[in-house]
XYZ file of C-alpha atoms in Angstrom:
477
model
C -35.007 -74.747 -14.156
C -32.775 -73.606 -11.525
C -31.031 -70.364 -11.618
C -27.357 -70.552 -10.486
C -26.154 -67.762 -8.206
C -22.906 -66.188 -9.147
C -20.529 -65.907 -6.341
C -19.928 -62.369 -5.152
C -16.836 -60.589 -6.602
C -14.267 -59.764 -4.257
C -14.238 -56.201 -3.160
C -11.331 -54.030 -4.065
C -9.145 -52.737 -1.264
C -10.226 -49.211 -0.278
C -8.104 -46.554 -1.832
C -5.869 -44.523 0.562
C -7.018 -41.008 1.535
C -4.880 -38.424 -0.142
C -2.112 -37.258 2.182
C -2.155 -33.559 3.062
C 0.293 -31.675 1.156
C 2.984 -30.123 3.585
C 2.971 -26.333 3.761
C 6.452 -26.114 2.398
C 5.325 -27.685 -0.862
C 2.511 -25.244 -1.351
C 4.169 -21.993 -2.391
C 0.905 -20.082 -2.708
C 0.189 -20.185 0.875
C 3.198 -18.333 2.215
C 3.298 -15.958 -0.718
C -0.248 -14.740 -0.328
C 0.299 -14.883 3.553
C 3.165 -12.520 3.159
C 1.421 -10.437 0.770
C -1.667 -9.989 3.112
C 0.682 -9.134 6.043
C 2.504 -6.446 4.213
C -0.683 -4.965 2.676
C -1.999 -4.581 6.200
C 1.184 -2.997 7.451
C 1.404 -0.558 4.434
C -2.406 0.440 4.972
C -1.974 0.812 8.654
C 0.937 3.121 8.340
C -0.475 5.100 5.340
C -3.771 5.467 6.937
C -2.262 6.571 10.179
C -0.104 9.129 8.466
C -3.186 10.629 6.932
C -4.940 10.813 10.206
C -1.971 12.655 11.675
C -2.055 15.270 8.834
C 1.109 14.069 7.162
C -0.176 13.477 3.676
C -0.125 16.412 1.149
C -1.836 17.960 -1.711
C 1.213 16.849 -3.766
C 0.579 13.957 -4.452
C -2.409 12.432 -2.540
C -4.654 15.594 -3.038
C -4.018 15.712 -6.602
C -4.733 11.943 -7.441
C -7.931 12.068 -5.249
C -9.159 14.964 -7.360
C -8.532 12.906 -10.483
C -10.097 9.871 -9.153
C -12.897 11.717 -7.837
C -13.580 13.252 -11.371
C -13.208 9.941 -12.998
C -15.886 8.480 -10.407
C -18.422 11.104 -11.519
C -17.821 10.569 -15.189
C -15.662 13.669 -15.690
C -12.259 14.502 -17.214
C -9.515 14.459 -14.552
C -9.456 18.223 -13.898
C -7.220 18.933 -10.921
C -7.742 22.475 -9.442
C -4.639 21.863 -7.287
C -2.501 21.969 -10.401
C -4.235 25.008 -11.529
C -7.457 26.401 -12.934
C -8.997 23.837 -15.349
C -5.759 21.760 -15.251
C -6.251 18.328 -17.136
C -4.129 15.904 -15.193
C -3.360 13.794 -18.461
C -1.148 16.925 -19.479
C 1.078 16.429 -16.599
C 1.743 12.652 -16.684
C 0.026 9.800 -18.706
C -1.592 7.584 -16.114
C -5.253 6.667 -17.370
C -4.993 3.313 -15.464
C -5.908 5.149 -12.187
C -9.388 5.313 -13.552
C -10.008 1.756 -12.466
C -10.261 3.076 -8.951
C -13.069 5.235 -9.761
C -15.824 2.607 -8.932
C -14.464 1.766 -5.765
C -14.000 5.456 -4.984
C -17.694 6.210 -5.874
C -18.656 3.844 -3.081
C -16.000 4.954 -0.629
C -15.392 8.492 -1.406
C -12.210 9.201 0.624
C -8.490 9.609 0.418
C -8.206 6.421 2.498
C -9.547 4.547 -0.568
C -6.443 5.446 -2.607
C -4.104 4.664 0.265
C -5.525 1.323 0.902
C -5.607 0.397 -2.790
C -1.968 1.344 -3.098
C -1.131 -0.837 -0.163
C -2.923 -3.747 -1.707
C -1.236 -3.275 -5.285
C 2.305 -2.904 -3.653
C 2.046 -6.035 -1.464
C 0.873 -8.006 -4.487
C 4.371 -7.818 -5.903
C 5.395 -10.242 -3.183
C 3.506 -13.091 -4.599
C 5.093 -13.891 -7.817
C 8.567 -13.368 -6.502
C 8.034 -15.575 -3.507
C 6.573 -18.374 -5.598
C 9.341 -18.160 -8.150
C 11.999 -18.175 -5.403
C 10.205 -21.254 -3.854
C 10.495 -23.085 -7.144
C 14.040 -22.145 -7.708
C 15.602 -22.577 -4.168
C 13.006 -23.963 -1.706
C 10.748 -22.463 1.003
C 13.554 -20.883 3.207
C 14.847 -18.788 0.371
C 11.396 -18.063 -0.673
C 10.612 -16.629 2.768
C 13.757 -14.498 2.544
C 12.974 -13.110 -0.830
C 9.298 -12.394 0.061
C 10.132 -10.606 3.309
C 12.962 -8.610 1.793
C 10.684 -7.597 -1.138
C 7.881 -6.490 1.068
C 10.307 -4.695 3.479
C 12.448 -3.291 0.634
C 13.203 0.457 1.017
C 11.782 1.556 -2.353
C 8.328 -0.105 -1.839
C 8.049 0.834 1.826
C 8.766 4.494 1.038
C 6.210 4.635 -1.864
C 3.572 2.457 -0.106
C 3.411 4.606 2.961
C 3.707 8.206 1.645
C 0.757 9.705 -0.286
C -0.478 7.900 -3.408
C 1.260 7.607 -6.785
C 0.370 5.931 -10.116
C 3.292 3.757 -10.075
C 1.476 1.657 -7.456
C -0.037 -0.199 -10.477
C 3.614 -0.605 -11.969
C 4.983 -2.388 -8.960
C 2.961 -5.667 -9.230
C 2.821 -5.528 -13.126
C 6.730 -5.524 -13.215
C 6.787 -8.282 -10.654
C 4.658 -10.636 -12.782
C 6.298 -9.587 -16.016
C 9.879 -10.011 -14.701
C 9.161 -13.418 -13.029
C 7.329 -14.640 -16.221
C 10.251 -13.414 -18.180
C 12.591 -15.381 -16.044
C 10.758 -18.467 -16.387
C 10.985 -18.192 -20.179
C 7.244 -17.553 -20.588
C 7.401 -14.732 -23.332
C 3.671 -14.415 -23.982
C 2.968 -13.975 -20.319
C 5.738 -11.532 -20.002
C 4.561 -9.627 -22.855
C 0.857 -9.417 -21.530
C 1.950 -8.478 -17.900
C 4.068 -5.598 -19.394
C 1.620 -4.054 -21.922
C -0.562 -2.313 -19.104
C 2.433 -0.488 -18.116
C 1.768 1.800 -21.146
C -1.191 3.118 -19.371
C 0.666 3.787 -15.914
C 3.121 6.382 -16.856
C 4.778 7.764 -19.974
C 8.259 6.531 -19.336
C 7.249 2.865 -18.715
C 6.984 2.509 -22.538
C 10.631 2.264 -22.504
C 10.611 -0.520 -19.892
C 8.130 -2.319 -22.173
C 10.538 -2.120 -24.956
C 13.254 -3.462 -22.483
C 11.026 -6.452 -21.960
C 10.570 -6.875 -25.631
C 14.378 -6.857 -26.347
C 14.826 -9.445 -23.549
C 12.145 -11.716 -25.117
C 13.966 -11.371 -28.379
C 17.325 -12.170 -26.943
C 15.913 -15.323 -25.084
C 14.422 -16.613 -28.399
C 17.218 -15.566 -30.651
C 17.433 -19.052 -31.947
C 13.811 -19.074 -32.884
C 12.837 -16.684 -35.612
C 9.293 -16.238 -34.628
C 9.929 -15.654 -30.913
C 12.650 -13.139 -31.686
C 10.380 -11.167 -33.943
C 7.588 -11.121 -31.568
C 9.986 -9.595 -28.953
C 11.190 -7.009 -31.372
C 7.515 -6.161 -32.105
C 6.913 -5.564 -28.264
C 9.977 -3.371 -28.211
C 8.681 -1.353 -31.242
C 5.311 -0.871 -29.480
C 6.884 0.280 -26.293
C 8.993 2.853 -27.959
C 6.283 3.978 -30.138
C 3.812 4.318 -27.167
C 6.399 6.313 -25.198
C 7.018 8.675 -28.124
C 3.252 9.163 -28.735
C 2.520 9.983 -25.053
C 5.423 12.203 -24.865
C 5.197 14.177 -28.013
C 1.449 14.121 -28.910
C -0.726 13.211 -25.839
C 0.773 14.945 -23.040
C 1.296 18.216 -25.012
C -2.353 18.199 -26.390
C -3.567 18.165 -22.696
C -1.000 20.505 -21.219
C -2.001 24.152 -21.002
C 1.534 25.102 -22.445
C 1.257 22.700 -25.231
C 4.459 20.730 -24.243
C 5.726 18.185 -21.929
C 6.429 20.085 -18.570
C 9.408 17.910 -17.695
C 11.702 18.005 -20.759
C 13.675 20.840 -19.005
C 14.729 18.465 -16.157
C 16.379 16.343 -18.732
C 18.366 19.049 -20.707
C 18.767 21.413 -17.876
C 17.095 24.157 -19.741
C 20.095 24.322 -22.401
C 20.991 22.301 -25.510
C 22.692 19.097 -24.190
C 26.020 18.108 -25.336
C 26.674 14.406 -26.118
C 30.184 14.481 -24.354
C 28.541 15.750 -21.129
C 26.101 12.839 -20.889
C 28.391 10.346 -19.156
C 29.344 12.952 -16.782
C 25.801 13.737 -15.849
C 24.939 10.147 -15.380
C 27.699 9.847 -12.664
C 27.798 13.105 -11.021
C 27.099 14.180 -8.190
C 28.101 11.145 -5.971
C 24.617 10.736 -4.586
C 23.711 8.963 -7.904
C 26.473 6.451 -7.033
C 24.770 5.793 -3.686
C 21.497 4.961 -5.476
C 23.292 2.445 -7.755
C 25.228 0.886 -4.868
C 22.135 0.446 -2.746
C 20.110 -1.058 -5.671
C 22.861 -3.590 -6.243
C 23.208 -4.336 -2.503
C 19.528 -4.879 -2.246
C 19.888 -7.709 -4.740
C 22.814 -9.108 -2.795
C 24.972 -8.020 -5.848
C 23.930 -11.319 -7.487
C 21.239 -9.532 -9.310
C 24.051 -7.964 -11.382
C 24.569 -11.436 -12.879
C 21.053 -11.784 -14.415
C 19.874 -10.198 -17.577
C 16.730 -9.248 -16.073
C 18.413 -6.452 -14.138
C 18.520 -4.547 -17.509
C 14.845 -3.805 -16.988
C 16.035 -1.023 -14.639
C 18.124 0.654 -17.246
C 15.392 2.853 -18.899
C 14.204 4.271 -15.456
C 17.725 4.643 -14.173
C 18.804 6.575 -17.358
C 16.116 9.329 -17.068
C 16.662 9.629 -13.229
C 20.392 9.906 -13.584
C 20.108 12.543 -16.421
C 17.485 14.520 -14.649
C 18.324 17.926 -13.073
C 15.917 17.352 -10.295
C 17.953 16.143 -7.282
C 14.983 14.120 -5.826
C 15.360 11.755 -8.777
C 18.943 10.783 -7.822
C 18.473 9.693 -4.175
C 16.866 7.021 -2.240
C 13.837 8.962 -0.911
C 10.441 9.582 -2.279
C 8.777 6.894 -4.565
C 10.904 6.764 -7.614
C 12.681 3.473 -6.691
C 9.542 1.406 -6.049
C 9.428 0.195 -9.692
C 12.941 -1.075 -9.422
C 12.334 -3.191 -6.392
C 10.364 -6.165 -8.269
C 12.984 -6.039 -11.101
C 16.068 -6.278 -8.773
C 14.579 -9.104 -6.823
C 13.443 -10.985 -9.840
C 16.959 -10.624 -11.061
C 18.223 -12.021 -7.734
C 16.034 -15.091 -8.010
C 17.074 -15.661 -11.628
C 20.729 -15.508 -10.503
C 20.222 -18.064 -7.796
C 19.613 -20.656 -10.404
C 23.274 -20.358 -11.679
C 25.153 -19.917 -8.461
C 26.804 -22.299 -5.979
C 25.424 -22.498 -2.453
C 28.332 -20.488 -0.921
C 27.637 -17.528 -3.217
C 23.843 -17.908 -2.678
C 24.292 -17.724 1.082
C 26.639 -14.761 0.843
C 24.258 -12.932 -1.557
C 21.236 -13.556 0.499
C 23.032 -12.353 3.652
C 23.865 -8.986 1.963
C 20.146 -8.685 1.084
C 19.081 -9.442 4.490
C 21.521 -6.972 5.995
C 20.435 -4.143 3.707
C 16.788 -4.682 4.555
C 17.556 -4.774 8.229
C 19.687 -1.474 8.070
C 17.278 0.459 5.961
C 13.941 -0.656 7.641
C 14.295 1.800 10.450
C 14.964 4.625 8.060
C 11.637 4.241 6.151
C 8.109 4.670 7.682
C 7.250 0.978 8.023
C 8.595 1.012 11.610
C 5.889 3.564 12.683
C 3.557 0.670 12.950
C 5.264 -0.199 16.350
C 5.941 3.183 17.563
C 3.448 4.246 20.335
C 3.893 7.976 19.767
C 2.939 7.475 16.018
C -0.546 6.489 17.142
C -1.017 9.305 19.594
C -3.077 12.495 18.944
C -1.298 15.741 19.628
C -2.930 18.893 20.722
C -1.924 20.416 17.529
C -3.684 17.803 15.553
C -6.857 18.328 17.771
C -6.891 21.973 17.055
C -6.353 21.372 13.238
C -9.248 19.025 12.991
C -11.503 21.587 14.936
C -10.573 24.287 12.433
C -11.018 22.023 9.470
C -14.579 21.260 10.746
C -15.745 24.733 10.502
C -15.415 24.483 6.688
C -18.566 22.875 5.192
C -18.943 20.366 2.599
C -18.600 21.392 -1.091
C -17.050 24.625 -0.259
C -14.392 26.241 -2.201
C -11.004 26.309 -0.326
C -7.618 27.706 -0.680
C -5.359 25.585 1.514
C -1.673 24.918 2.335
C -0.159 21.622 1.250
C -1.044 19.331 4.140
C -4.370 20.801 4.945
C -5.445 20.477 1.409
C -4.976 16.598 1.517
C -7.442 16.651 4.361
C -10.184 18.418 2.354
C -10.020 17.177 -1.338
C -12.637 14.357 -0.522
C -15.283 16.847 0.387
C -14.511 20.299 -1.026
C -13.120 21.877 -4.072
C -9.682 22.701 -3.037
C -6.790 24.912 -4.617
C -3.387 25.849 -3.166
C -3.239 28.992 -1.147
C -0.386 30.357 -3.330
C -2.399 30.169 -6.503
C -3.740 33.413 -7.804
C -7.649 32.776 -7.644
C -9.943 32.864 -10.600
C -13.443 34.279 -10.046
C -15.185 33.647 -7.922
C -12.528 33.727 -5.190
C -12.587 30.830 -2.569
C -15.054 30.940 0.010
C -12.432 29.851 2.591
C -8.634 30.137 3.089
C -6.901 27.798 5.602
C -3.300 27.766 6.261
C -0.891 25.981 8.713
C 2.268 28.027 8.750
C 4.002 25.553 10.999
C 3.591 22.987 8.309
C 7.157 22.231 7.152
C 5.881 21.354 3.685
C 4.315 24.699 3.239
C 7.430 25.847 1.467
C 6.734 23.321 -1.327
C 4.956 23.365 -3.644
C 4.184 27.006 -2.526
C 7.079 29.194 -1.667
C 6.647 31.030 1.564
C 6.869 34.307 -0.070
C 3.935 33.467 -2.315
C 1.902 32.256 0.567
C 2.475 35.372 2.442
C 1.684 37.508 -0.527
C -1.730 35.647 -1.136
C -2.693 35.901 2.511
C -2.078 39.726 2.550
C -4.176 39.790 -0.668
C -7.073 37.972 0.837
C -6.949 40.198 3.830
C -7.108 43.227 1.367
C -10.233 41.697 -0.097
C -11.900 41.884 3.213
C -11.646 38.276 4.253
C -12.734 37.924 7.792
C -10.174 36.103 10.278
C -12.020 33.407 12.084
C -8.881 31.683 13.458
C -5.410 32.898 13.980
C -3.786 30.562 16.561
C -0.054 29.645 16.646
C 0.343 29.780 12.909
C -2.935 28.130 12.083
C -5.072 30.620 10.031
C -8.793 30.447 8.844
C -10.168 33.121 6.702
C -13.703 33.427 5.283
C -14.922 35.503 2.240
C -17.254 38.327 3.247
């Protein structure tokens, strides 16, 4: 019996190799690339400013003392704020404790500065990717660069450390997911804001209200948004009225007086306080111009309202202007609103709006510290800096020190530091170091208070080891 051999089956044609996806179709690549570039720039400038002695006890030193305490399993007691001062009695920012494990391995103020650079730059990623989806790679590149170089983020990322470093990326992700109509993701991204700072509970409430508005035709979605709004308001009330006073030495929230001016506010004066002095209009104009004015056409811009209200009502002039770190949390909201508005505008208005954004970025960039990355004089070491370092090296590790503002920030990683203008508790500090040429020595310590305490230390017999061109070092007998 013979076996018949079956004829071989024709082989199928080889499957073509997958074609490489062009870079312009992979929004993650430019988004993460821009974020990495800006993180490096922020870190370079911030670390170099610390090297030059430009960082301060208020606020880098304060936050380093808090994170240092967390890293060793202790409550955030901050001697720079006062004897036994619990920092959760000043502002509610327990989320900074996540830096404790890294700080335990790298115990330095540089750890906080680099972490802040990474967090701030992370906000570029969701905004760039969303802009790519909405308007293509060129617009995404403009949005990503404008976000990373925006005046609010640059000012915060390169000047000391602040808890709002965590809020910037969280708000970027929350606003973009809200614009994409992903309510659950928006809620989840916004909830950690409750652990960043006490006023951000109202921003979480604003996210909830926008979720409810987007889902107004779906009963369940609207209810979930309203629930998030209630959680945000309740969390803000709990921290302001219960948590902060319970940790504060005075038993109250220290900053109420900045909202009421120390007097009972009148309802009819509120609109006047919101718009006067004119510096407040500069803040509002610059925010709108940063978003190419198109941001005003998106409901996402309403997320700015809680922060703007308390800033404009404050009696502290620093809250009204475009300096310091207070505008960093507004930048991701403004750019998310700009991207959202691009979906509903014609090409001519889009080009005009993006042109305004680019112009504002170009004009403000030289006014903020990011340009120091390319300034040769910013990387030099002055004789004064060499002298200061030599003086600080005379102070041993783990010593107790009373220092002026900028010198304190150089010591908090290796010593227990208080401000020189504070009346010391027993025992008195072993060392006193002051730079009277430091322009920041007048704040938070008044010049008269510093002079009074220096006279008191001399009266207690402190020995003068260095007295050179305003640089003083005293040692306890």
